[in-house]
Structures are given as structure tokens and as C-alpha cells.
Short mmCIF file of C-alpha atoms and ligand atoms in Angstrom, two decimals:
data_model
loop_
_atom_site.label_atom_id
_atom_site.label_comp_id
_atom_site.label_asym_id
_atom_site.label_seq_id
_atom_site.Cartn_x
_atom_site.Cartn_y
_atom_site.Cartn_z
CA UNK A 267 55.44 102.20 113.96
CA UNK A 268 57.98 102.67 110.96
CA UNK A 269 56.76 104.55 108.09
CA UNK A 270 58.20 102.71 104.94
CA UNK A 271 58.51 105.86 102.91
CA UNK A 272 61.16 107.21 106.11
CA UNK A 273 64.79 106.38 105.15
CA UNK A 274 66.74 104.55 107.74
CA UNK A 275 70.32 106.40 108.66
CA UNK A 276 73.05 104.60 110.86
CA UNK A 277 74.68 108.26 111.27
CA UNK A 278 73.47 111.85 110.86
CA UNK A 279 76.07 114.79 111.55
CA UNK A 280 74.12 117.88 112.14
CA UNK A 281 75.15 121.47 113.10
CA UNK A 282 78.29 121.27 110.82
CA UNK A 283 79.55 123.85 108.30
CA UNK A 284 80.02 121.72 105.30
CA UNK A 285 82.25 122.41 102.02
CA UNK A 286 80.69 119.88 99.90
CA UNK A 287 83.35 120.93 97.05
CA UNK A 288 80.70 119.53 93.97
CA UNK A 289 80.65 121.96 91.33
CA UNK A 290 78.56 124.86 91.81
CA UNK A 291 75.56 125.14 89.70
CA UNK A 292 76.25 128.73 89.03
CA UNK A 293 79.79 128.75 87.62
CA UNK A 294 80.36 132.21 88.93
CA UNK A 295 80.23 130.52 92.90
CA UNK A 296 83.27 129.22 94.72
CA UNK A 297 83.42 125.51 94.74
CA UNK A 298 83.99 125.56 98.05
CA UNK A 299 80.82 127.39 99.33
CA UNK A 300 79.90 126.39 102.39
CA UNK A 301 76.35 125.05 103.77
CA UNK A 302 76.02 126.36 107.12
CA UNK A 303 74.12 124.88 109.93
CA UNK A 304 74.58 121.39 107.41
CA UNK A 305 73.59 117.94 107.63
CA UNK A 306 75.31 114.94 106.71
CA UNK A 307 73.66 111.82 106.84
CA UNK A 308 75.12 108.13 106.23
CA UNK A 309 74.36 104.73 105.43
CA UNK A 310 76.13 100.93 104.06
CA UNK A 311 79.52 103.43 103.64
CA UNK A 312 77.98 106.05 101.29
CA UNK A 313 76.53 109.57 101.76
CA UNK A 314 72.73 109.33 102.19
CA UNK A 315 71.73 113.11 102.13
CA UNK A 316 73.60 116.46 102.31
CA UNK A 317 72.46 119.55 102.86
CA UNK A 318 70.66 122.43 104.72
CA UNK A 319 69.92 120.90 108.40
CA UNK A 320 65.88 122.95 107.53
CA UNK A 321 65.12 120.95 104.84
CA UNK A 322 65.82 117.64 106.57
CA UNK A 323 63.57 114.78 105.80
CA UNK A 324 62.27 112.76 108.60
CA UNK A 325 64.08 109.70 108.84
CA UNK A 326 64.57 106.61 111.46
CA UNK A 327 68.59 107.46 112.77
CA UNK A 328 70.74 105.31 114.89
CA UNK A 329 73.31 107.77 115.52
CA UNK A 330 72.78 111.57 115.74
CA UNK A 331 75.62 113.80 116.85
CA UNK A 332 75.83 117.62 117.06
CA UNK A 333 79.26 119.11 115.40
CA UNK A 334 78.81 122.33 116.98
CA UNK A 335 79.85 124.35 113.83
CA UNK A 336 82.97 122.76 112.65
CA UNK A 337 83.70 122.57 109.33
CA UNK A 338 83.51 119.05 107.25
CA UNK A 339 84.92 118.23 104.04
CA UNK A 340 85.48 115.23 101.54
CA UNK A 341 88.55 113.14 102.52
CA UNK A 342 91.38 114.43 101.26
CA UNK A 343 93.09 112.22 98.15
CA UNK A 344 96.72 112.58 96.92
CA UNK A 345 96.40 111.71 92.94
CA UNK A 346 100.24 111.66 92.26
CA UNK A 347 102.88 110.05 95.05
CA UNK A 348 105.86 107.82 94.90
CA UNK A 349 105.89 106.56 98.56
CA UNK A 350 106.67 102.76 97.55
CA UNK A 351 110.64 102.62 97.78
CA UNK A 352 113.43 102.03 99.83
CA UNK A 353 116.12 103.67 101.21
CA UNK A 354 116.96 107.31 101.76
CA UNK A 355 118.66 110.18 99.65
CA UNK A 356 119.06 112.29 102.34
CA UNK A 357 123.26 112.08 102.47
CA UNK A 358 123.08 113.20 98.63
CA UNK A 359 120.39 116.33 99.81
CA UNK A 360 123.46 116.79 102.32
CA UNK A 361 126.12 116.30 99.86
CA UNK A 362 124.92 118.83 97.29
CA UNK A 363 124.44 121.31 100.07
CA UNK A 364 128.05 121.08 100.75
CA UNK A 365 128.98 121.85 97.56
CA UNK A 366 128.63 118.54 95.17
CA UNK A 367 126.79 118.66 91.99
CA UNK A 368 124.18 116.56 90.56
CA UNK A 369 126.60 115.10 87.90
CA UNK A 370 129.12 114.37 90.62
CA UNK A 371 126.45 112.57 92.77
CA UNK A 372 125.18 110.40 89.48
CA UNK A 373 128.71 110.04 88.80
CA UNK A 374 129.01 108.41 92.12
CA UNK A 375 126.21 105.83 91.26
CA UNK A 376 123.62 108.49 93.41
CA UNK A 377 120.09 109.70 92.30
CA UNK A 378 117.15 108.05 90.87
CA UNK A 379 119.48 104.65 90.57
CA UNK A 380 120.32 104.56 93.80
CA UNK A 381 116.83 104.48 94.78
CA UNK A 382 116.40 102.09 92.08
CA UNK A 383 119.05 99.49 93.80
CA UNK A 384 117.67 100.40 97.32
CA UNK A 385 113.99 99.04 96.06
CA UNK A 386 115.76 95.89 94.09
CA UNK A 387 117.20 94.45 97.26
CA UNK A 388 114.86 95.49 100.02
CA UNK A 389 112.84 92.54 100.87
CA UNK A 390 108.76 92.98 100.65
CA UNK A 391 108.11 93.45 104.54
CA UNK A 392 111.18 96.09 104.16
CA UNK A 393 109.44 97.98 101.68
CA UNK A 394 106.31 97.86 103.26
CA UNK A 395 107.38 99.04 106.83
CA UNK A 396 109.25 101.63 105.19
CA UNK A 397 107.03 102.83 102.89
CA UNK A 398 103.69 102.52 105.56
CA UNK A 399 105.99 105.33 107.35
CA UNK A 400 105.05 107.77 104.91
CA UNK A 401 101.44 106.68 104.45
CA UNK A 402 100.87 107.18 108.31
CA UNK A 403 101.55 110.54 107.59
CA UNK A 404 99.87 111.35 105.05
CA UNK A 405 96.55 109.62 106.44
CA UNK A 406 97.05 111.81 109.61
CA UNK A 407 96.81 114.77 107.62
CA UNK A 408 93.40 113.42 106.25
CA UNK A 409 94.16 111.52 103.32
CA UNK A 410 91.48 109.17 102.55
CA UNK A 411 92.56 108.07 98.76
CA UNK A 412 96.10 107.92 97.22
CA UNK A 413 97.19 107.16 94.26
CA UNK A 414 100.51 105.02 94.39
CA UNK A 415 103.03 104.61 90.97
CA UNK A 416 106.04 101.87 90.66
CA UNK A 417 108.90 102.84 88.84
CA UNK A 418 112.35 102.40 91.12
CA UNK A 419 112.20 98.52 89.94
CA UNK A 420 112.60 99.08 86.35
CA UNK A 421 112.35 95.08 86.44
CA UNK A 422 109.18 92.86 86.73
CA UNK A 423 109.76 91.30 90.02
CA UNK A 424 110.78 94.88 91.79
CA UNK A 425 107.75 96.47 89.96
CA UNK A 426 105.71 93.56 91.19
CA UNK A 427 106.94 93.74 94.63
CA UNK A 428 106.23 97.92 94.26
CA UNK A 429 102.50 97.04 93.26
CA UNK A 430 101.57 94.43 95.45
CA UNK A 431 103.11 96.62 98.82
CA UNK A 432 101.18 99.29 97.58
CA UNK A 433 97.84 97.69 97.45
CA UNK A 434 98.74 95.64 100.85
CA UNK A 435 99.41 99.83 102.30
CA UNK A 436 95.36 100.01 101.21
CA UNK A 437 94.07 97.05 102.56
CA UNK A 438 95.90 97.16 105.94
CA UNK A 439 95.58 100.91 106.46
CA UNK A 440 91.98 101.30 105.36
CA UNK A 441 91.72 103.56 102.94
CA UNK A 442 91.64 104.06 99.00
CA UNK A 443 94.95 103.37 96.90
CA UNK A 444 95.03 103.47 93.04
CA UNK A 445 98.33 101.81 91.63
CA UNK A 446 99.76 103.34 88.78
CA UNK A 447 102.72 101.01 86.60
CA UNK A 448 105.40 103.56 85.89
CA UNK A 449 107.72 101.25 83.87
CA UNK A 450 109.00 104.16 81.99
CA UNK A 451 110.02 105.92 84.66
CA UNK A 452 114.33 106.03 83.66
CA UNK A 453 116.19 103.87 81.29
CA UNK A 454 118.01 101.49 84.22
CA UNK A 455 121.67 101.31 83.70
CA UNK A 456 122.34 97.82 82.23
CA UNK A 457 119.85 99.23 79.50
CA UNK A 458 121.83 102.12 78.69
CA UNK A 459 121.82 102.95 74.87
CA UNK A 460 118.89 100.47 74.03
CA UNK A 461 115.93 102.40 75.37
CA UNK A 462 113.89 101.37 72.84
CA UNK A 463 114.49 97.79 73.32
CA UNK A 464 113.84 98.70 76.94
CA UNK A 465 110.46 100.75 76.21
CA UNK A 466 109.67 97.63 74.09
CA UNK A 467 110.18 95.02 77.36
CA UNK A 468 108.27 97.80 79.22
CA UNK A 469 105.07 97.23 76.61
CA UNK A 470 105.51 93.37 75.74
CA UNK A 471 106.45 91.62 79.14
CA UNK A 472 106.66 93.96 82.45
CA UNK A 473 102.84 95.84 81.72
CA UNK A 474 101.06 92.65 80.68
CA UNK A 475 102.73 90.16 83.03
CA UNK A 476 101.07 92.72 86.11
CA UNK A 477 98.04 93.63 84.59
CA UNK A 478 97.51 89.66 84.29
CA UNK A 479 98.15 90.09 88.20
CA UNK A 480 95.33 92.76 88.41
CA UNK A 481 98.07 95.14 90.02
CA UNK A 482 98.21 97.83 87.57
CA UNK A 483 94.95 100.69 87.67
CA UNK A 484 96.69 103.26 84.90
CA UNK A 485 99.87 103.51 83.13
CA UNK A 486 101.91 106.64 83.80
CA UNK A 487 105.33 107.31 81.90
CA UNK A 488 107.84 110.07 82.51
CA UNK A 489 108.29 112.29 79.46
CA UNK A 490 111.37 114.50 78.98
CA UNK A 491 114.48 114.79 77.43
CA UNK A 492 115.98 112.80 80.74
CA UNK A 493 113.35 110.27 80.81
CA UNK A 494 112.07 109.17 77.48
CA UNK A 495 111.18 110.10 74.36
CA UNK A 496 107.26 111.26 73.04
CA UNK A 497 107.21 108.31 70.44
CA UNK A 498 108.29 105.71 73.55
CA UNK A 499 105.58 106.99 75.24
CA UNK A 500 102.92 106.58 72.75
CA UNK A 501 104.06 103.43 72.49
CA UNK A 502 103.43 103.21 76.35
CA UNK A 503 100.07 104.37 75.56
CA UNK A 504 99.47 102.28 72.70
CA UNK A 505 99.66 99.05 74.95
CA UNK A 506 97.84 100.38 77.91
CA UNK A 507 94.95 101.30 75.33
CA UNK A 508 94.93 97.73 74.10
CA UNK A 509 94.97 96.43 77.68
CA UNK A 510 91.76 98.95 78.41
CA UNK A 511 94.33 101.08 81.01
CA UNK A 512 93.96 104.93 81.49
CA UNK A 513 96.82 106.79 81.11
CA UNK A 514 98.62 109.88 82.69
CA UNK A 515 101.89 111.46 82.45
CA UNK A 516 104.98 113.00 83.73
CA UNK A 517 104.62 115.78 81.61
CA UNK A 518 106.54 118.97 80.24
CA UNK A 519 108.36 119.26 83.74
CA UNK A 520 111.99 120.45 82.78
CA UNK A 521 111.48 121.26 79.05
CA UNK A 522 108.67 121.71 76.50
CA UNK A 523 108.39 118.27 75.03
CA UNK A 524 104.85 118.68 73.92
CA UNK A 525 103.86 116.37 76.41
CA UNK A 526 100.91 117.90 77.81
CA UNK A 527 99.18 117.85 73.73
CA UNK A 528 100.71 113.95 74.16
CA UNK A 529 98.58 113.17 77.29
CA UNK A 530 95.67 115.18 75.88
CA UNK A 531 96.25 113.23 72.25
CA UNK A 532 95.87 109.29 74.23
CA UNK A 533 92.93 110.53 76.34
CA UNK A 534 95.01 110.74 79.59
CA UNK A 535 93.36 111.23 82.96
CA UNK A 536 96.21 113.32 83.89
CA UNK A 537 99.54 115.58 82.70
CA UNK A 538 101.51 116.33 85.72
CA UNK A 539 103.79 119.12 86.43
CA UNK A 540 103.36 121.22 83.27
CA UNK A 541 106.32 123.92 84.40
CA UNK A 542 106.76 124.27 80.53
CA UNK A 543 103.51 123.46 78.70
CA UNK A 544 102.64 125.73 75.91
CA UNK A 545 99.27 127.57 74.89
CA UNK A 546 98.81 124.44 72.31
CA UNK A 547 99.17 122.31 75.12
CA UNK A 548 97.03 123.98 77.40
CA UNK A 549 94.22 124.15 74.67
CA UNK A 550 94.54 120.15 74.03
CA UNK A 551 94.19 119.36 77.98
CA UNK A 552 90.99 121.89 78.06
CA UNK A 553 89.22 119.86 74.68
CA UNK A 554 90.30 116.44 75.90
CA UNK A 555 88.83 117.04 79.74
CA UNK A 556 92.35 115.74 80.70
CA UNK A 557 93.17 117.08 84.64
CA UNK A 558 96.17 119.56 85.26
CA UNK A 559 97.80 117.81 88.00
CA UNK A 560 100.18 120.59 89.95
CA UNK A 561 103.03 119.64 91.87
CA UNK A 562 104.69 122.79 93.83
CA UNK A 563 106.83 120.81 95.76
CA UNK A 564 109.05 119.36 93.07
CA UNK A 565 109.48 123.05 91.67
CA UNK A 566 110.04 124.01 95.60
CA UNK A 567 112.62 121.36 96.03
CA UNK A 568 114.06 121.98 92.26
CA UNK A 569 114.46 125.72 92.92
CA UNK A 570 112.73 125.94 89.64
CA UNK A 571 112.10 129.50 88.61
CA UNK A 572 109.08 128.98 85.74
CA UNK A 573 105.97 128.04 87.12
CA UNK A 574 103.27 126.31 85.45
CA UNK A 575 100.94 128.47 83.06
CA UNK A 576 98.27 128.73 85.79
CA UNK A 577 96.02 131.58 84.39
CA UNK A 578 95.86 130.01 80.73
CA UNK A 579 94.68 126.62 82.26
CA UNK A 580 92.41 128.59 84.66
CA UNK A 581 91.23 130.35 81.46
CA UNK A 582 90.75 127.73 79.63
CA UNK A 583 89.01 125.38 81.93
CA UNK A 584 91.35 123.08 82.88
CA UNK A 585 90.24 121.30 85.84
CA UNK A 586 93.52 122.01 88.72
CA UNK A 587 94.50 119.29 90.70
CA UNK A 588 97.39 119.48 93.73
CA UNK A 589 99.50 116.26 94.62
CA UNK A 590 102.60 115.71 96.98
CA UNK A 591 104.72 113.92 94.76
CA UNK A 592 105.93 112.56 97.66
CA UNK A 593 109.17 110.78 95.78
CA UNK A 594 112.99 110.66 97.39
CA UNK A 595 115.06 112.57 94.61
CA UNK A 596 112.62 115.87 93.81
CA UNK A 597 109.82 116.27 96.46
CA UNK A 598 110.81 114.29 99.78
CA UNK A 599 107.38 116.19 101.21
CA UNK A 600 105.19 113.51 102.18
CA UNK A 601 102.64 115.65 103.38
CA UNK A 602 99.44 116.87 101.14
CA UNK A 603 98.59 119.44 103.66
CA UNK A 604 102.17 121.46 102.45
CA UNK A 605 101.62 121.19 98.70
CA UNK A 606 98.15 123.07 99.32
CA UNK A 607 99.86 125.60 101.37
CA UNK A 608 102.63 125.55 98.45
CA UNK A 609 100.41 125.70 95.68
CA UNK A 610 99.02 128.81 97.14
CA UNK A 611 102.33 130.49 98.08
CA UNK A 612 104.45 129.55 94.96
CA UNK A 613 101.44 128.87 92.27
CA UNK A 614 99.09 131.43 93.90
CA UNK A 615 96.35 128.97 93.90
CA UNK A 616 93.17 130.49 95.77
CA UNK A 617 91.98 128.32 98.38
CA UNK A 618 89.16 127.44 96.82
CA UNK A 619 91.33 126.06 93.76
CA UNK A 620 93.27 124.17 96.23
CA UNK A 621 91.33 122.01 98.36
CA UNK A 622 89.18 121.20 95.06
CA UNK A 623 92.64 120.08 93.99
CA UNK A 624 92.78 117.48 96.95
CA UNK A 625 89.33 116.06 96.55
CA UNK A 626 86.76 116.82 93.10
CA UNK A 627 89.49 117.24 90.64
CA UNK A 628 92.14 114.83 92.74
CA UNK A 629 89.13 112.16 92.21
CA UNK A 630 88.26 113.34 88.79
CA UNK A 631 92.25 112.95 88.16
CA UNK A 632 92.36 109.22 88.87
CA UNK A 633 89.08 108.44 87.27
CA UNK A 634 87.22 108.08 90.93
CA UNK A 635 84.89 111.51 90.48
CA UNK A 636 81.89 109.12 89.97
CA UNK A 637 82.72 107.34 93.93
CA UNK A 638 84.35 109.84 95.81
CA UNK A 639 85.96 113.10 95.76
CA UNK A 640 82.65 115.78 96.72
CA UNK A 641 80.10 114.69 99.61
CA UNK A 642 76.97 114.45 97.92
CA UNK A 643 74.41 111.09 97.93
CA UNK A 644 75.56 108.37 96.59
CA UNK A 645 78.98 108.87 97.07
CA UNK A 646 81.53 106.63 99.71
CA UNK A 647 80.86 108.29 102.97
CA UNK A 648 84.94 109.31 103.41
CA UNK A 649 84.85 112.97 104.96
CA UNK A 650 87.00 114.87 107.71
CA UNK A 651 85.82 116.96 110.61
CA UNK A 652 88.12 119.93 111.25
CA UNK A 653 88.22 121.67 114.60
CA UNK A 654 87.55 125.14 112.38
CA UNK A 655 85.14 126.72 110.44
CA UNK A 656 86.39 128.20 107.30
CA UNK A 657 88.08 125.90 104.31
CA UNK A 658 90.80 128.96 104.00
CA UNK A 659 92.27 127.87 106.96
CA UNK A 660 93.67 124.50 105.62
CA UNK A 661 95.28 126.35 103.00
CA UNK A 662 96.45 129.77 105.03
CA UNK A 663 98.74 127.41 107.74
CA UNK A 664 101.57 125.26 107.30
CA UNK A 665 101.64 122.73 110.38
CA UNK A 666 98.32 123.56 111.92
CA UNK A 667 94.99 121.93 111.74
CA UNK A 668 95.02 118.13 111.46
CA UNK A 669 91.45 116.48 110.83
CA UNK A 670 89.59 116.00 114.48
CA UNK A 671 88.14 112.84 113.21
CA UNK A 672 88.43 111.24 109.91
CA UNK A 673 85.69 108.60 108.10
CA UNK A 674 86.18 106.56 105.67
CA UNK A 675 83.09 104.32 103.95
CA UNK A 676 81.27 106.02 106.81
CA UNK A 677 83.23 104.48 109.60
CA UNK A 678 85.32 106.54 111.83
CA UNK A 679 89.22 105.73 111.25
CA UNK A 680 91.46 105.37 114.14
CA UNK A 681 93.73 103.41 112.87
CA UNK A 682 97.17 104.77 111.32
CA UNK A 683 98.34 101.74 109.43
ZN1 ZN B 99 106.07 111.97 89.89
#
């Protein structure tokens, strides 16, 4: 007879080492401290109990499996990626390597552009199969959440077309994707000298016209002195505000625009890159709770020589998140797995810092901290089993370790878009 006070599981994981990656109650611990001989029980898609497999409750369980000391984690979730485009850059990576410069390939109607006209004329099942390409990847390496920006349309229909493909990459592959409307992303060409009038079509017809579509989740804008200027982007943020968007930013990458104090100033989820962010800047992410969100491989593929200030943001509390930045032009790494390994090796990172970077403060970085991101109850049920038992190792390789099984909303994914 069923006790009504006995909670009913569909799946309990026992015998697991588990690096539930919440905060630790004792600042002083590692956020990725590890429960050994863990339990992980699930139910409707969400996390029904965590913890020590001793202090298990009694409960009625349909499935109950033995992990035999692996290690589990959260699903992994890459909070900054341009995978939506078309085309390939890979004869200009060639070109400069043989000697051409980046003015002679923009000269020649190459970089961001070209992507830009690649996206424009690729039709949507195009950019789709191209695009799902990358995503395959990137949910083989345990990628449970991504967050997905626009930005190579730089017109509504393109920017549409970016949108919709990347919420059809969600619903056909299974798994989490957060669109982000990146309007702001480069003055197009037949704009040239008029940026504000094009910063003003950006806030008065492209972000309303998709936000009436329900395909924009935040508003992200690329501030620099080759992308556009702080007072465009406020006005960027102005609108979003009024449309009840979050923000985030580009942010600080090549020069010090004051762009991290910028994101901090609108409230932003996110400033991204930060290569050149100040102490002020630093201080105004820490008192606004915005996320850090590092991106070695655009400084790997950059050959940039400054490095974010890691220690003052450390120092200062700044929750450290890692992303891909999977894009054409600066990071063609579509693989999460190699920023972690990267933000260790060129941002010395400790491991610990870097897988919280793929899941608490990834999810805390698009807003999702409250739904997913740590495995504790409540939470969607989206985890990874790895066929190893310490969290160091998915840091220490390059190339090794793939997830053994991955679940997302508690079901186990087999799928690869
Ligand atoms: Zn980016």
C-alpha cells in the first residue's frame, strides 16, 4: 500500500559523484564540491531531490540505476554564440595567412559583410542546415542551453529569418535556446555615414517589428570604436527597456569605451569580452550584479596580447561566465568544451571558475539561474553523466571526455538535431 506522505520518482541516479555547482554556503568552498556516493532523483522534467545517497527519503521509484561513481553535472549552456549564419570565411583565414591584411580583405568586400551578404541570400532551410551543423556539435559536447544572437542581417527580414532558425535549432534539437536581437551589430554598407539614422531604424522598426513576433529574449549591441558608439547604444537600451527586454553587451573588447560601466549603468545581464575594462568598470559590474561573460577564444583567434582584468573581477565579486563565441570572423570554435580548456590556459581560470562559467553563472548570464544552470530541486532535470570522476578533468583536456549520456527535462537525449 502507498504511503501518501512517500514522493513518487520516475528516475533516481544513485552511486554518482555529483558537482551540483549551486553556490556553496560557506563562501570559502569550491563551487564545484563534489557529493560523493550522490543521489539524483527526477520527476515531470525537474530535479526532485539531490544529495547524499544516506540521507535518502523513502520514496515509490520507477526507474533506479546505479552510476557506479561517475561524475554528473548540470548541462552545460553556452550564454554568448553566433552560430546562425551562412557561408564560410575560411579562404580569408587562408588569405591573411598568406600574407593579406585585414584592410586588404575588407577592401575586397571580405569580413563581417561578407558574412552579412552570405546570411541575406541564403534561403531559411540553408541557414538552418548550415547552422544545425554547428549546434550538433556543440550539443555533443553536452550543451543543454544556448544562447543564440542575430546580427549578419542588419535588415528586418534577414534578422527575422536569423531569429526564427534559431528558435526552430531549439525546438527540433531539443534543448534550450535564448535569442538575442543584435541589430547593432556593424553599420551595413548602404548605411555608411548615417549610423545614427541606422541605430534609429534599429530602435523604431527592426526591434519592435520582432519583438511583436515574440522572437527577440534580450537585446545585445556591439560597443567599440568599430561598431558603435556608447550614446547609440543607450539608445539601444533605451528601447529594449521600454519594450521590458534585458540587455547585454559586446563590451570593451578592442579599446576602453567604458562599456562595461554602460552595461552595468542599463542593468545588463551581461558585458562580454572585457579585454580592456577599467577598475571603474569592474566596480559598476560588481554593484549592478551584471555577469562577466569571458570569451578566450576571440582573444585566441585575435592574437590579442591584454587579457581581461580577471583578478579585479574575481576580487570584486563579479560572477565569471565562459562562452564560445562561436562566430565566423573572430572565434570560428564552435565547441564550449575548448573555451573552458582556453579560459584556463590563456585566462588562468581554475576549474572550478570554469565549469561554473558553463552552467550557474552561464544561466545566471541569460537570466535562466532561477530554471536551470545548478542541479538542485526544483530545477529542469538537464544534467550530463561523464565517464570520470573529478570536474578538473573537463577542464585539464582538450578533445577528451564527451558526456556518456546527456538529459534534458529529465529525458535522456539521443538525438543530435
Ligand atoms: Zn559576440
Amino acid at each position: 500500500m502507498k504511503t501518501c506522505a512517500m514522493p513518487d520518482w520516475e528516475l533516481l541516479l544513485t552511486d554518482a559523484r555529483i558537482a551540483t555547482m549551486r553556490a556553496p554556503e560557506d563562501p570559502g568552498m569550491s563551487p564545484c564540491a563534489v557529493i560523493e556516493r550522490g543521489a539524483l532523483a527526477v520527476t515531470g522534467g525537474r530535479i526532485a531531490w539531490v544529495g547524499a545517497q544516506d540521507d535518502l527519503p523513502v520514496a515509490n521509484v520507477a526507474t533506479r540505476r546505479s552510476l557506479d561513481g561517475r561524475l554528473v553535472t548540470p548541462g552545460l549552456i553556452d550564454c554568448h554564440t553566433h552560430i546562425v549564419f551562412a557561408g564560410s570565411r575560411a579562404h580569408e583565414f587562408e588569405q591573411r595567412l598568406n600574407g593579406a591584411s585585414y584592410a586588404d580583405i575588407a577592401a575586397a568586400g571580405g569580413g563581417i559583410m561578407s558574412t552579412v551578404r552570405a546570411t541575406r541570400g541564403a534561403p531559411a532551410q540553408q541557414l538552418f542546415d548550415e547552422s544545425a551543423q554547428r549546434l550538433r556539435n556543440l550539443i555533443r559536447e553536452g550543451v543543454t542551453t544556448i544562447e543564440i544572437k542575430s546580427g549578419y542581417g542588419l535588415e528586418t527580414l534577414t534578422e527575422q529569418r536569423m531569429l526564427e532558425t534559431a528558435r526552430r535549432l531549439g525546438q527540433e534539437a531539443g534543448i534550450g535556446v535564448v535569442t538575442t536581437f543584435l541589430g547593432a551589430h556593424a553599420l551595413p554598407a548602404d548605411w555608411t555615414g548615417t549610423a545614427d539614422d541606422y541605430v534609429r531604424h534599429v530602435c523604431e522598426d527592426m526591434l519592435p517589428a520582432l519583438h511583436e513576433l515574440n522572437l527577440v529574449d534580450a537585446v545585445d549591441a556591439y560597443c567599440e570604436t568599430v561598431g558603435f558608439k556608447p550614446a547609440q547604444v543607450q539608445q539601444v537600451f533605451a528601447r529594449a527597456a521600454e519594450l521590458g527586454l534585458p540587455v547585454r553587451l559586446h563590451a570593451d573588447q578592442l579599446s576602453d569605451t567604458g562599456g562595461a560601466t554602460l552595461a552595468a549603468e542599463a542593468n545588463a545581464l551581461s558585458a562580454d569580452h572585457l579585454e580592456y575594462t577599467t577598475e571603474t568598470g569592474v566596480g559598476a559590474l560588481a554593484a549592478a550584479g551584471t555577469v562577466a561573460v569571458l570569451l578566450p577564444g576571440a582573444f585566441l583567434t585575435l592574437r590579442e596580447q591584454q587579457p581581461p582584468p580577471i583578478a579585479a573581477l574575481r576580487d570584486a565579486g563579479v560572477p565569471l561566465a565562459l562562452a564560445s563565441d562561436c562566430n565566423p570572423g573572430t572565434s570560428p570554435i564552435c565547441s564550449l568544451r575548448a573555451a573552458m580548456h582556453l579560459g584556463a590556459a590563456l585566462f588562468r581560470l581554475t576549474p572550478a571558475e570554469c565549469l561554473a562559467g558553463v552552467t550557474h553563472n552561464a544561466a545566471r548570464a541569460l537570466g535562466l539561474l532561477h530554471d536551470r544552470g545548478t542541479l538542485e530541486p526544483g530545477k529542469r532535470a538537464d544534467f550530463l553523466i561523464w565517464d570520470t570522476h573529478n570536474p578538473a578533468e573537463l577542464i585539464y583536456w582538450l578533445g577528451l571526455h564527451a558526456p556518456v549520456e546527456r538529459y534534458v527535462e529529465g529525458s535522456r537525449q539521443n538525438n543530435l538535431a
